[in-house]
mmCIF file of C-alpha atoms in Angstrom:
data_model
loop_
_atom_site.group_PDB
_atom_site.id
_atom_site.type_symbol
_atom_site.label_atom_id
_atom_site.label_comp_id
_atom_site.label_asym_id
_atom_site.label_seq_id
_atom_site.Cartn_x
_atom_site.Cartn_y
_atom_site.Cartn_z
ATOM 1 C CA MET A 1 170.779 145.639 49.638
ATOM 2 C CA ALA A 2 167.151 144.705 49.062
ATOM 3 C CA VAL A 3 168.228 141.210 48.058
ATOM 4 C CA ARG A 4 170.013 140.798 51.339
ATOM 5 C CA LYS A 5 166.892 141.680 53.332
ATOM 6 C CA ARG A 6 164.977 138.962 51.480
ATOM 7 C CA LYS A 7 167.656 136.437 52.382
ATOM 8 C CA ILE A 8 167.435 137.461 56.021
ATOM 9 C CA ARG A 9 163.697 137.086 56.023
ATOM 10 C CA ARG A 10 163.957 133.772 54.321
ATOM 11 C CA ALA A 11 166.532 132.691 56.813
ATOM 12 C CA THR A 12 164.369 133.586 59.813
ATOM 13 C CA LEU A 13 161.360 131.608 58.525
ATOM 14 C CA ARG A 14 163.422 128.637 57.394
ATOM 15 C CA GLY A 15 162.856 125.577 59.638
ATOM 16 C CA TRP A 16 159.779 126.985 61.438
ATOM 17 C CA TRP A 17 158.067 123.556 61.170
ATOM 18 C CA LYS A 18 160.897 121.678 62.843
ATOM 19 C CA PRO A 19 159.733 122.241 66.455
ATOM 20 C CA LEU A 20 156.052 121.487 65.517
ATOM 21 C CA PRO A 21 156.253 117.777 66.370
ATOM 22 C CA PHE A 22 157.672 118.515 69.800
ATOM 23 C CA LEU A 23 154.859 121.185 70.385
ATOM 24 C CA LEU A 24 152.098 119.087 68.922
ATOM 25 C CA LEU A 25 152.836 116.018 71.021
ATOM 26 C CA PRO A 26 151.988 117.664 74.400
ATOM 27 C CA PHE A 27 148.944 119.469 72.905
ATOM 28 C CA CYS A 28 147.667 116.238 71.309
ATOM 29 C CA THR A 29 148.061 114.274 74.562
ATOM 30 C CA LEU A 30 146.235 117.075 76.521
ATOM 31 C CA PHE A 31 143.415 117.139 73.977
ATOM 32 C CA LEU A 32 143.207 113.375 73.948
ATOM 33 C CA PHE A 33 142.881 113.283 77.807
ATOM 34 C CA ALA A 34 140.350 116.124 77.697
ATOM 35 C CA ALA A 35 138.277 114.216 75.098
ATOM 36 C CA LEU A 36 138.463 111.000 77.078
ATOM 37 C CA GLU A 37 137.468 112.828 80.311
ATOM 38 C CA GLY A 38 134.615 114.500 78.491
ATOM 39 C CA ARG A 39 133.368 111.101 77.146
ATOM 40 C CA ARG A 40 133.665 109.595 80.643
ATOM 41 C CA LEU A 41 131.650 112.383 82.182
ATOM 42 C CA GLN A 42 129.014 112.143 79.434
ATOM 43 C CA THR A 43 128.784 108.404 80.004
ATOM 44 C CA GLU A 44 128.303 108.921 83.736
ATOM 45 C CA TYR A 45 125.636 111.483 83.087
ATOM 46 C CA ASP A 46 123.798 109.071 80.730
ATOM 47 C CA ILE A 47 124.099 106.260 83.348
ATOM 48 C CA ILE A 48 122.660 108.510 86.127
ATOM 49 C CA LYS A 49 119.813 109.547 83.809
ATOM 50 C CA LEU A 50 119.114 105.907 82.996
ATOM 51 C CA ILE A 51 119.222 104.950 86.710
ATOM 52 C CA THR A 52 116.665 107.622 87.613
ATOM 53 C CA GLN A 53 114.424 106.412 84.789
ATOM 54 C CA ILE A 54 114.772 102.815 86.038
ATOM 55 C CA ARG A 55 113.876 103.858 89.574
ATOM 56 C CA ALA A 56 110.791 105.831 88.405
ATOM 57 C CA ILE A 57 109.680 102.793 86.326
ATOM 58 C CA ASN A 58 110.227 100.426 89.190
ATOM 59 C CA ILE A 59 108.084 102.612 91.380
ATOM 60 C CA ASP A 60 105.369 102.586 88.802
ATOM 61 C CA ILE A 61 105.586 98.850 88.444
ATOM 62 C CA ALA A 62 105.372 98.435 92.185
ATOM 63 C CA HIS A 63 102.199 100.605 92.278
ATOM 64 C CA LEU A 64 100.723 98.608 89.408
ATOM 65 C CA LYS A 65 101.569 95.322 91.145
ATOM 66 C CA ASP A 66 99.869 96.551 94.281
ATOM 67 C CA GLU A 67 96.775 97.527 92.369
ATOM 68 C CA ARG A 68 96.741 94.141 90.611
ATOM 69 C CA ARG A 69 97.150 92.350 93.950
ATOM 70 C CA GLU A 70 94.229 94.367 95.343
ATOM 71 C CA LEU A 71 92.049 93.623 92.375
ATOM 72 C CA ASN A 72 92.983 89.968 92.406
ATOM 73 C CA ARG A 73 92.270 89.756 96.109
ATOM 74 C CA ILE A 74 88.782 91.345 95.609
ATOM 75 C CA GLU A 75 88.099 89.131 92.594
ATOM 76 C CA LEU A 76 89.144 86.040 94.479
ATOM 77 C CA MET A 77 86.993 86.936 97.376
ATOM 78 C CA ASP A 78 84.025 87.392 95.053
ATOM 79 C CA GLU A 79 84.694 84.012 93.441
ATOM 80 C CA GLN A 80 85.135 82.217 96.733
ATOM 81 C CA ALA A 81 82.216 83.794 98.612
ATOM 82 C CA PRO A 82 79.568 81.395 97.212
ATOM 83 C CA SER A 83 81.700 78.395 97.949
ATOM 84 C CA LEU A 84 82.323 79.363 101.583
ATOM 85 C CA ASP A 85 78.677 78.796 102.556
ATOM 86 C CA LEU A 86 78.483 81.846 104.699
ATOM 87 C CA ILE A 87 75.387 81.989 106.890
ATOM 88 C CA GLU A 88 73.913 84.366 109.382
ATOM 89 C CA PRO A 89 75.209 83.962 112.906
ATOM 90 C CA ASN A 90 72.940 82.520 115.571
ATOM 91 C CA PRO A 91 71.320 84.997 117.892
ATOM 92 C CA GLU A 92 73.287 83.340 120.758
ATOM 93 C CA GLN A 93 76.515 84.251 119.027
ATOM 94 C CA ARG A 94 75.710 87.952 118.906
ATOM 95 C CA LYS A 95 76.643 89.984 121.902
ATOM 96 C CA ILE A 96 75.792 93.624 122.228
ATOM 97 C CA ILE A 97 78.403 95.616 124.153
ATOM 98 C CA SER A 98 76.864 98.416 126.160
ATOM 99 C CA GLU A 99 77.932 102.047 125.820
ATOM 100 C CA ALA A 100 79.303 102.011 129.394
ATOM 101 C CA VAL A 101 81.651 99.125 128.526
ATOM 102 C CA VAL A 102 82.802 100.951 125.351
ATOM 103 C CA ARG A 103 83.436 104.177 127.293
ATOM 104 C CA LYS A 104 85.367 102.207 129.947
ATOM 105 C CA ALA A 105 87.544 100.701 127.196
ATOM 106 C CA MET A 106 88.015 104.094 125.583
ATOM 107 C CA LYS A 107 89.235 105.484 128.911
ATOM 108 C CA ILE A 108 91.865 102.754 129.002
ATOM 109 C CA VAL A 109 92.850 103.546 125.462
ATOM 110 C CA GLU A 110 92.993 107.259 126.237
ATOM 111 C CA SER A 111 95.319 106.651 129.149
ATOM 112 C CA HIS A 112 97.745 104.782 126.894
ATOM 113 C CA THR A 113 97.643 107.106 123.884
ATOM 114 C CA GLU A 114 98.323 110.778 123.461
ATOM 115 C CA SER A 115 95.447 111.638 121.204
ATOM 116 C CA ALA A 116 91.985 110.801 122.635
ATOM 117 C CA ILE A 117 88.925 110.054 120.583
ATOM 118 C CA SER A 118 86.241 112.648 121.413
ATOM 119 C CA ALA A 119 83.364 111.126 119.424
ATOM 120 C CA PRO A 120 80.564 109.487 121.353
ATOM 121 C CA ALA A 121 80.747 105.766 121.493
ATOM 122 C CA PRO A 122 77.802 103.982 119.947
ATOM 123 C CA GLN A 123 76.573 100.551 120.822
ATOM 124 C CA ARG A 124 78.473 97.849 118.949
ATOM 125 C CA THR A 125 77.562 94.340 118.065
ATOM 126 C CA VAL A 126 80.445 91.848 118.302
ATOM 127 C CA LEU A 127 80.399 88.147 117.467
ATOM 128 C CA TYR A 128 81.824 85.851 120.183
ATOM 129 C CA ASP A 129 81.587 82.209 120.982
ATOM 130 C CA LEU A 130 81.303 82.539 124.731
ATOM 131 C CA THR A 131 80.350 79.942 127.184
ATOM 132 C CA PRO A 132 77.756 80.912 129.792
ATOM 133 C CA MET A 133 80.552 81.024 132.427
ATOM 134 C CA GLU A 134 82.675 83.409 130.317
ATOM 135 C CA GLU A 135 79.625 85.580 129.778
ATOM 136 C CA ARG A 136 78.991 85.865 133.486
ATOM 137 C CA MET A 137 82.625 86.745 134.101
ATOM 138 C CA VAL A 138 82.526 89.521 131.454
ATOM 139 C CA ARG A 139 79.310 90.940 132.883
ATOM 140 C CA ALA A 140 80.759 90.863 136.364
ATOM 141 C CA LYS A 141 83.848 92.825 135.174
ATOM 142 C CA ASP A 142 81.687 95.352 133.316
ATOM 143 C CA GLU A 143 79.652 96.168 136.438
#
């Protein structure tokens, strides 16, 4: 009888590998798609990380370009200043604007803006090329 039980056990385990190809095929396809999806997500994550780095570097480059432009502009102005033959203006070209005129102009500005400037208005010197007729007209308007 003991021999018979062994045969029964052997008979139940016989052919256990035959359904494996049918079971492995769906699992392999699922694992393949999972691996491909994981690789795609990792690639997208890497691309996003690189794009953020590129944006940060572009911002830094833009700041450096602005600084270089500013320095070049100042250096060019320093280089060109002697060749421009700048001279002091004539006393006739200087016009002193009185405090009353400045206050009147500030009232106009205050009426057109929300925030008013509360600081006292000092006298200002402005350079103009005015004819005597224009000067008389300006003085008449100021009074």
